[in-house]
PDB file of C-alpha atoms in Angstrom:
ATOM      1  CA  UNK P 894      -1.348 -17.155  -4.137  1.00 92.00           C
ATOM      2  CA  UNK P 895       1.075 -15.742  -1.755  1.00 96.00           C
ATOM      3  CA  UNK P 896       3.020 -17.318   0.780  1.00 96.00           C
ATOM      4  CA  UNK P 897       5.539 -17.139   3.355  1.00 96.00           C
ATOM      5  CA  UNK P 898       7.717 -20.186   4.369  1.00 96.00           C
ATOM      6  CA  UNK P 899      10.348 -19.791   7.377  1.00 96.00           C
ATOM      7  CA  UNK P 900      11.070 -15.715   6.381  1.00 96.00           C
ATOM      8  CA  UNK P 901      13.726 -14.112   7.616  1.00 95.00           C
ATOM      9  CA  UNK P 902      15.071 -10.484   7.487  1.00 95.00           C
ATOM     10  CA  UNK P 903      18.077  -8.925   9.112  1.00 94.00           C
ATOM     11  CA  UNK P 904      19.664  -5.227   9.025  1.00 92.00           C
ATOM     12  CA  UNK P 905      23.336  -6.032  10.021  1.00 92.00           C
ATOM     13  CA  UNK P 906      22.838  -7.243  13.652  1.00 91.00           C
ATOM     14  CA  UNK P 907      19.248  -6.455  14.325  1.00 90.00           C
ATOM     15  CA  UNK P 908      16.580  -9.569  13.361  1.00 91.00           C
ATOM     16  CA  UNK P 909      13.389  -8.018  11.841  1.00 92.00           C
ATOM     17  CA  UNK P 910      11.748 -10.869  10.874  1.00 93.00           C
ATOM     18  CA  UNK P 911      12.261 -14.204  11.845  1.00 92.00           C
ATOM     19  CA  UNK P 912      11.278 -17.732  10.409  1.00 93.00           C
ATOM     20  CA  UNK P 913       7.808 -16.192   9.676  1.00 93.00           C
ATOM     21  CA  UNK P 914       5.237 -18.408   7.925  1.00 94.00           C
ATOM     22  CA  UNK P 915       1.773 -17.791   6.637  1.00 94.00           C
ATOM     23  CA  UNK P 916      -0.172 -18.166   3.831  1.00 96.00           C
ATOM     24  CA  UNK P 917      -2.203 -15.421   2.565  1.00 96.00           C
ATOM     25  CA  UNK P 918      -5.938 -15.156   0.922  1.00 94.00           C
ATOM     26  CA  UNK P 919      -5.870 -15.584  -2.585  1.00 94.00           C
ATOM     27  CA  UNK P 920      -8.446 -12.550  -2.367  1.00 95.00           C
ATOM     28  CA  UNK P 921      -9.565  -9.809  -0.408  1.00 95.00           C
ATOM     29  CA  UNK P 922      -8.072  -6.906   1.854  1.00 95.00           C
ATOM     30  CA  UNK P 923      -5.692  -8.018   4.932  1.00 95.00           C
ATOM     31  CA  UNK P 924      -5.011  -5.426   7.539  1.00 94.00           C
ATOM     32  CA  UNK P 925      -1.081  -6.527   8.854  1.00 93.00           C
ATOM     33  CA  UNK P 926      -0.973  -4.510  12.413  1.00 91.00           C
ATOM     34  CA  UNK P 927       1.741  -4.447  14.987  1.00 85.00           C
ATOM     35  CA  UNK P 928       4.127  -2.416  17.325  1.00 83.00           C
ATOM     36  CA  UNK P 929       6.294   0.210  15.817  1.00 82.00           C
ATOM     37  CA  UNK P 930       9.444  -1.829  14.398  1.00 81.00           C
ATOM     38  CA  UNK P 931       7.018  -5.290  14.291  1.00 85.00           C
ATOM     39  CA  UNK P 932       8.650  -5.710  10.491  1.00 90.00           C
ATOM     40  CA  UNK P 933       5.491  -4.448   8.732  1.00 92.00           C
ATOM     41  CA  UNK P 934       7.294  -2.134   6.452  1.00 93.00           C
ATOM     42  CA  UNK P 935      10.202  -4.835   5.795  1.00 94.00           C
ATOM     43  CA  UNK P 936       7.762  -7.463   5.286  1.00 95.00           C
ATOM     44  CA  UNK P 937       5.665  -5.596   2.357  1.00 95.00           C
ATOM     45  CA  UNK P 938       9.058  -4.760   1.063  1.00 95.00           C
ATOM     46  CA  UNK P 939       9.499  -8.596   0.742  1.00 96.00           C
ATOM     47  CA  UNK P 940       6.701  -9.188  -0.551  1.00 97.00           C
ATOM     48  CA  UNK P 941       7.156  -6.367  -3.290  1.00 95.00           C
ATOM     49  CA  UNK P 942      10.412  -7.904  -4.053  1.00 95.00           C
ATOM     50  CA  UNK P 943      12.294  -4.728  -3.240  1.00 95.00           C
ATOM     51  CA  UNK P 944      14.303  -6.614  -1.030  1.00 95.00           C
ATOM     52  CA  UNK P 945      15.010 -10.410  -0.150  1.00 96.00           C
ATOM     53  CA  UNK P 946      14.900 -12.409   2.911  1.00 97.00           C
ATOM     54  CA  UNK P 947      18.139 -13.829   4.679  1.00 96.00           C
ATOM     55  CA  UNK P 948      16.515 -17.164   4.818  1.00 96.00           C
ATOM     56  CA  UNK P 949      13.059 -18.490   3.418  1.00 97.00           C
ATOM     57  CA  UNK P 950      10.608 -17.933   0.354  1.00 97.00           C
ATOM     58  CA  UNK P 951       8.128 -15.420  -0.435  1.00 97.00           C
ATOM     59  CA  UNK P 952       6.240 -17.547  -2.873  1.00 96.00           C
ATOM     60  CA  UNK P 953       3.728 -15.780  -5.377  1.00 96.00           C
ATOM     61  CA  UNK P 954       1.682 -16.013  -8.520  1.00 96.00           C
ATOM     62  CA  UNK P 955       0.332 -12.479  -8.380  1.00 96.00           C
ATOM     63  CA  UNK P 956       1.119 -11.373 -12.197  1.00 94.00           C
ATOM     64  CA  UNK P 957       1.056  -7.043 -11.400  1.00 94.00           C
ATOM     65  CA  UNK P 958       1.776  -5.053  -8.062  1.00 96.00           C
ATOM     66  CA  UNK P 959       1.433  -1.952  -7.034  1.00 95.00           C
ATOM     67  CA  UNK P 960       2.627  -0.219  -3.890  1.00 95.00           C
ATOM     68  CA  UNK P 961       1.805   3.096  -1.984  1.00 94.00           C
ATOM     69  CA  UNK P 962       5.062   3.821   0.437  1.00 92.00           C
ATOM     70  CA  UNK P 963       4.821   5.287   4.048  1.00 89.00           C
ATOM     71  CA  UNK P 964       6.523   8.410   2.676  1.00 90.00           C
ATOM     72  CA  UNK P 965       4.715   9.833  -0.844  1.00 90.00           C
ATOM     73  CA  UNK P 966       7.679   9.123  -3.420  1.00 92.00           C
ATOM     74  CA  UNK P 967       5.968  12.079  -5.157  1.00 96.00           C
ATOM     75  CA  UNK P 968       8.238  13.481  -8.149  1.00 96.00           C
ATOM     76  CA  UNK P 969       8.728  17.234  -7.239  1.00 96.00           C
ATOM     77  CA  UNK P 970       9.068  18.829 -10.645  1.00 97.00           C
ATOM     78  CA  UNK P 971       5.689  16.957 -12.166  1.00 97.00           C
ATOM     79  CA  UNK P 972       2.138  18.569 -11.011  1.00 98.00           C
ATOM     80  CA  UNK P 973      -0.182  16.506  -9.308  1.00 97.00           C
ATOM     81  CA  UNK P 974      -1.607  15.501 -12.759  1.00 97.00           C
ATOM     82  CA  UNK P 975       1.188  14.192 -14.331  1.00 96.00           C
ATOM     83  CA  UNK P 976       2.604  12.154 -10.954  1.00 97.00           C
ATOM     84  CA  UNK P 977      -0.565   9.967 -11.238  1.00 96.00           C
ATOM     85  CA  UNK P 978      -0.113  10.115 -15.704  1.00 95.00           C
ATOM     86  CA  UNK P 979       3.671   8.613 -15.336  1.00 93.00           C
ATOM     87  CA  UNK P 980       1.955   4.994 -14.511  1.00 93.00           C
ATOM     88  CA  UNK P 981      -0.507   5.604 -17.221  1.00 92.00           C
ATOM     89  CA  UNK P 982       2.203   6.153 -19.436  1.00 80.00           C
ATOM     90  CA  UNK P 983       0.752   3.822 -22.572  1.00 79.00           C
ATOM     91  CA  UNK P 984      -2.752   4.439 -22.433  1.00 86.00           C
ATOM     92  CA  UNK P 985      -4.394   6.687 -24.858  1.00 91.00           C
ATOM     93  CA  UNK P 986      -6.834   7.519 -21.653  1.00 93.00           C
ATOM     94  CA  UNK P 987      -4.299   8.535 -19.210  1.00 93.00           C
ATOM     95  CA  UNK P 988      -5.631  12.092 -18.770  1.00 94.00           C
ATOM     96  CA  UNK P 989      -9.031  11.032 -18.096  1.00 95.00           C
ATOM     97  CA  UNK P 990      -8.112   8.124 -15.687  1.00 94.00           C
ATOM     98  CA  UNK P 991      -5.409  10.475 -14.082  1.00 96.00           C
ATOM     99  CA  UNK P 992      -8.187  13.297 -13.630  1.00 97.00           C
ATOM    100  CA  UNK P 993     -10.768  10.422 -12.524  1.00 96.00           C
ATOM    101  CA  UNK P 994      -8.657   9.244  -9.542  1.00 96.00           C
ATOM    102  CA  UNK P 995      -8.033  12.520  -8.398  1.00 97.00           C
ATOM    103  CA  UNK P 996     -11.596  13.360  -8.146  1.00 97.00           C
ATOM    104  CA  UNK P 997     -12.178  10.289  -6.044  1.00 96.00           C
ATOM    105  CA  UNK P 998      -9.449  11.191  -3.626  1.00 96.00           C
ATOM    106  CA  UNK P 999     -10.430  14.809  -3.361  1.00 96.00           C
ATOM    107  CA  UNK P1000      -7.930  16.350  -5.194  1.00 97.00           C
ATOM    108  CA  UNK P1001      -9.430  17.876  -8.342  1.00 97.00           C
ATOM    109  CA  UNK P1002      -8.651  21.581  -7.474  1.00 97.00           C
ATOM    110  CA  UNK P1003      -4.756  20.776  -7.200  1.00 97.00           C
ATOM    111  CA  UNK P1004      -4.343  19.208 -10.402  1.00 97.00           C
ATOM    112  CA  UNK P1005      -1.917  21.130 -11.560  1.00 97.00           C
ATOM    113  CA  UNK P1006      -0.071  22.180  -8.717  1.00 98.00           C
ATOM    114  CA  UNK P1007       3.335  20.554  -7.705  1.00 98.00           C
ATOM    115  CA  UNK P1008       3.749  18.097  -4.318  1.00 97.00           C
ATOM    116  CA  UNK P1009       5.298  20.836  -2.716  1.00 96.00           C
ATOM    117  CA  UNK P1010       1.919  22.554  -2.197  1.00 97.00           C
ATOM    118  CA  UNK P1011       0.550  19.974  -0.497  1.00 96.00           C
ATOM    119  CA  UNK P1012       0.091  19.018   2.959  1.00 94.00           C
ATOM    120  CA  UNK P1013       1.050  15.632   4.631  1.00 93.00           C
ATOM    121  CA  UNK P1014      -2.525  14.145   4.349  1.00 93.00           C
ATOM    122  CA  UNK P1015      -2.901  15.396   0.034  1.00 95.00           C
ATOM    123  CA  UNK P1016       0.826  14.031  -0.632  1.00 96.00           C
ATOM    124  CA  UNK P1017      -0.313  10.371   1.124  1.00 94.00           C
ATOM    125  CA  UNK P1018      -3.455  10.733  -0.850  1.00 95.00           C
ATOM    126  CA  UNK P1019      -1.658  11.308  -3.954  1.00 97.00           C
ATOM    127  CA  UNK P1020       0.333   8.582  -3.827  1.00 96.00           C
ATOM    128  CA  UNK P1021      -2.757   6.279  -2.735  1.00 95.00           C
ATOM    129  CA  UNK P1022      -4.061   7.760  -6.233  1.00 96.00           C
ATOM    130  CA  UNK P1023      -1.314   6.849  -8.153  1.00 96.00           C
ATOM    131  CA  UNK P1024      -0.962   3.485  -6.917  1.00 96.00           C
ATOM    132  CA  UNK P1025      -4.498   2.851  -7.695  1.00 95.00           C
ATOM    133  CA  UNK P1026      -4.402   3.891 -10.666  1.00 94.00           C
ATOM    134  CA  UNK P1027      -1.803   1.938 -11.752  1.00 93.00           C
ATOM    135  CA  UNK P1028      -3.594  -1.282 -10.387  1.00 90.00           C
ATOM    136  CA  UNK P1029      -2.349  -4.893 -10.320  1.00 91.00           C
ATOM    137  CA  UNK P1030      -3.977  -8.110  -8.764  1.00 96.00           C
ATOM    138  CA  UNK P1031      -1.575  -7.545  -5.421  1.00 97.00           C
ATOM    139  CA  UNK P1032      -1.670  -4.287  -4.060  1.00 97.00           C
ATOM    140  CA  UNK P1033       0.400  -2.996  -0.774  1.00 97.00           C
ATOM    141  CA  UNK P1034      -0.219  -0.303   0.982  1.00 96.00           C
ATOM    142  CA  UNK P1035       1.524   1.359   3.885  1.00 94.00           C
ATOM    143  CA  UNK P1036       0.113   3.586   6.123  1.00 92.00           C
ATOM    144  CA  UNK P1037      -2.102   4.986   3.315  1.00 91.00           C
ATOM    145  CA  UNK P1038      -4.370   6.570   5.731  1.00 91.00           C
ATOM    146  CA  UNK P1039      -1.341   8.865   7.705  1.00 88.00           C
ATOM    147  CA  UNK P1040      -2.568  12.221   8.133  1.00 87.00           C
ATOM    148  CA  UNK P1041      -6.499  12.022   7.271  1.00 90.00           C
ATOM    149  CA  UNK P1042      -9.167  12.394   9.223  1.00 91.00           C
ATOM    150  CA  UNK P1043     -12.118  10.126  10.161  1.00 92.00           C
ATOM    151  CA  UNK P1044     -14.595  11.902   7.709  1.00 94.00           C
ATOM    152  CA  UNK P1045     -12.264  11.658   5.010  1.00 94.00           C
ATOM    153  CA  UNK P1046     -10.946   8.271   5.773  1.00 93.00           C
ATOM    154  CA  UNK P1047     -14.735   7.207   5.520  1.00 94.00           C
ATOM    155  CA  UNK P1048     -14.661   8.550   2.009  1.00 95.00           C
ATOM    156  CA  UNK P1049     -11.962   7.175   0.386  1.00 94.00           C
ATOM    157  CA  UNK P1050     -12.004   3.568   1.918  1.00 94.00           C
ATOM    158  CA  UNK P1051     -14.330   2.563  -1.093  1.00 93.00           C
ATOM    159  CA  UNK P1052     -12.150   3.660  -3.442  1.00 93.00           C
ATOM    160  CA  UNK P1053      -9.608   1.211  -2.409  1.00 93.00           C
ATOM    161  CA  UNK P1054     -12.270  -1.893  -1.765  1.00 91.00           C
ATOM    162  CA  UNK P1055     -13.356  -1.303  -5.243  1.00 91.00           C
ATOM    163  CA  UNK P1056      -9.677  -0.959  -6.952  1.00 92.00           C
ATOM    164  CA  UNK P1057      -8.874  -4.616  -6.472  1.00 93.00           C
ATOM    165  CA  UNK P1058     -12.310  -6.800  -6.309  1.00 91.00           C
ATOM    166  CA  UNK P1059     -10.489  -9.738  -7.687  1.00 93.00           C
ATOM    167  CA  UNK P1060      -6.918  -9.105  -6.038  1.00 96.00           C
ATOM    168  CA  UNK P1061      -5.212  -9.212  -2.954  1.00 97.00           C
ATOM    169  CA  UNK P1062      -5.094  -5.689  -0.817  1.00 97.00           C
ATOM    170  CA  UNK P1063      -2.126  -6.055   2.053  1.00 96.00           C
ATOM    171  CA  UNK P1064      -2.407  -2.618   3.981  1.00 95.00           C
ATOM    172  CA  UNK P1065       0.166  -1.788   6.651  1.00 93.00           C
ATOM    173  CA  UNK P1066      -1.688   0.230   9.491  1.00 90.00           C
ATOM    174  CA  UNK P1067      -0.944   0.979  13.398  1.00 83.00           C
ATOM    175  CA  UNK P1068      -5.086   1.065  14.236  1.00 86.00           C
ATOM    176  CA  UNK P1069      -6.964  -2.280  13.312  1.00 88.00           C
ATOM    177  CA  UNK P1070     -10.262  -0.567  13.461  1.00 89.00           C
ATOM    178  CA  UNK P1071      -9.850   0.186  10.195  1.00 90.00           C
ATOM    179  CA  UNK P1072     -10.482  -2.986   9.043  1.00 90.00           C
ATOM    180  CA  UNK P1073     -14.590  -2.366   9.313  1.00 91.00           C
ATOM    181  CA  UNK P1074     -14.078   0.454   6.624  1.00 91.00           C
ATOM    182  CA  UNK P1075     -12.315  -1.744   4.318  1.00 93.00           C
ATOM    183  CA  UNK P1076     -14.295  -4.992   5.070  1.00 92.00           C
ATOM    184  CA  UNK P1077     -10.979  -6.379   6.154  1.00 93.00           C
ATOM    185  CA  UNK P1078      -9.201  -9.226   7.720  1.00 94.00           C
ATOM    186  CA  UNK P1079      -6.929  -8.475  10.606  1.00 94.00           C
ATOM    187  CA  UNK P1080      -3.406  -9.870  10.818  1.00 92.00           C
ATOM    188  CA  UNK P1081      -1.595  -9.230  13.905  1.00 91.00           C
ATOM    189  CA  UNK P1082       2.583  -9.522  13.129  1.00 87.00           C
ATOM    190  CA  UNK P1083       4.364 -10.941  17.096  1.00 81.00           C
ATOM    191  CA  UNK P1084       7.383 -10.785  17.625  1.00 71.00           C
ATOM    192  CA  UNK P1085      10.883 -12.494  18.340  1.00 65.00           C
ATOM    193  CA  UNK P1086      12.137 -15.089  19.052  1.00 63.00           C
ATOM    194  CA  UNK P1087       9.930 -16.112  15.536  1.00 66.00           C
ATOM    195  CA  UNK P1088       7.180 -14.281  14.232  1.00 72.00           C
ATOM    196  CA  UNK P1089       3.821 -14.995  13.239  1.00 75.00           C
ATOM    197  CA  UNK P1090       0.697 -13.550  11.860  1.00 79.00           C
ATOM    198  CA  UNK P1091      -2.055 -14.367  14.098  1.00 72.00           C
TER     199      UNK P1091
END
């Protein structure tokens, strides 16, 4: 279960969010779309619990999340490899899983080369990797697809359908015809004077 009652979000005098309310599928993937400064970035980092709202509840009973940012928070001095390994830290399979969700983003023949090697679209796919990898029953992603083509979007969209069957899937993205790739719902955030998901 997750849920939003009355939300709201301010940076010092500017009102992101406002008294926004919904309550989300206990399964699935939801697409959240919007304008460029909607509050779809603030609002997954609500729900992620990186930050908390001025007013209202997020309300949830998700037990393990797992986010992919807008910008790859890729460590520079670790390969490829061992970025995705850090969240696999305590299994005894780590290499194999690490090397397994590599191959299904593509990346096998950088495995051991650093982030800095990589353009825009293998950095985002990285990080789409890693969060996978570590998995959770809530997983947010935003703007996973930045920098990939059709063909390859096609590809990969599986690969995140299949990660969380049981889970929720909130992905942040600027084109809602995604949403037939990813059999997805599409959430539309409005704006001021309150919001709404529609």
């Amino acid at each position: 279960m997750l849920e939003l009652k009355h939300v709201t979000k301010k940076y010092g005098e500017k009102t992101v969010l406002q008294k926004l309310s919904h309550a989300f599928p206990a399964s699935g993937t939801v697409l959240l779309c919007g304008p460029s400064g909607a509050g779809k970035t603030t609002l997954l980092r609500l729900i992620a619990g990186l930050e908390a709202p001025d007013e209202g509840t997020v309300q949830s009973t998700y037990q393990r999340t797992a986010i992919a940012f807008q910008e790859p928070r890729l460590l520079p001095w670790l390969t490829c490899l061992d970025n995705i390994k850090l969240v696999l830290a305590s299994r005894t399979d780590a290499d194999e899983q690490a090397r397994l969700w590599l191959s299904h983003m593509e990346l096998t023949e950088v495995a051991n080369a650093l982030p800095s090697a990589l353009s825009g679209g293998m950095k985002q796919r990285l990080s789409l990797a890693r969060a996978l990898t570590f998995g959770g029953d809530l997983l947010l992603l935003d703007e996973p697809f930045t920098g990939l083509d059709d063909d390859l979007k096609r590809r990969i969209a599986p690969r995140i359908r299949e990660s969380n069957p049981n889970g929720l899937t909130l992905m942040v993205t600027h084109k809602p015809e995604d949403a037939a790739l990813l059999n997805a719902t599409v959430l539309q955030l409005s704006g001021s004077p309150v919001h709404s998901l529609i």
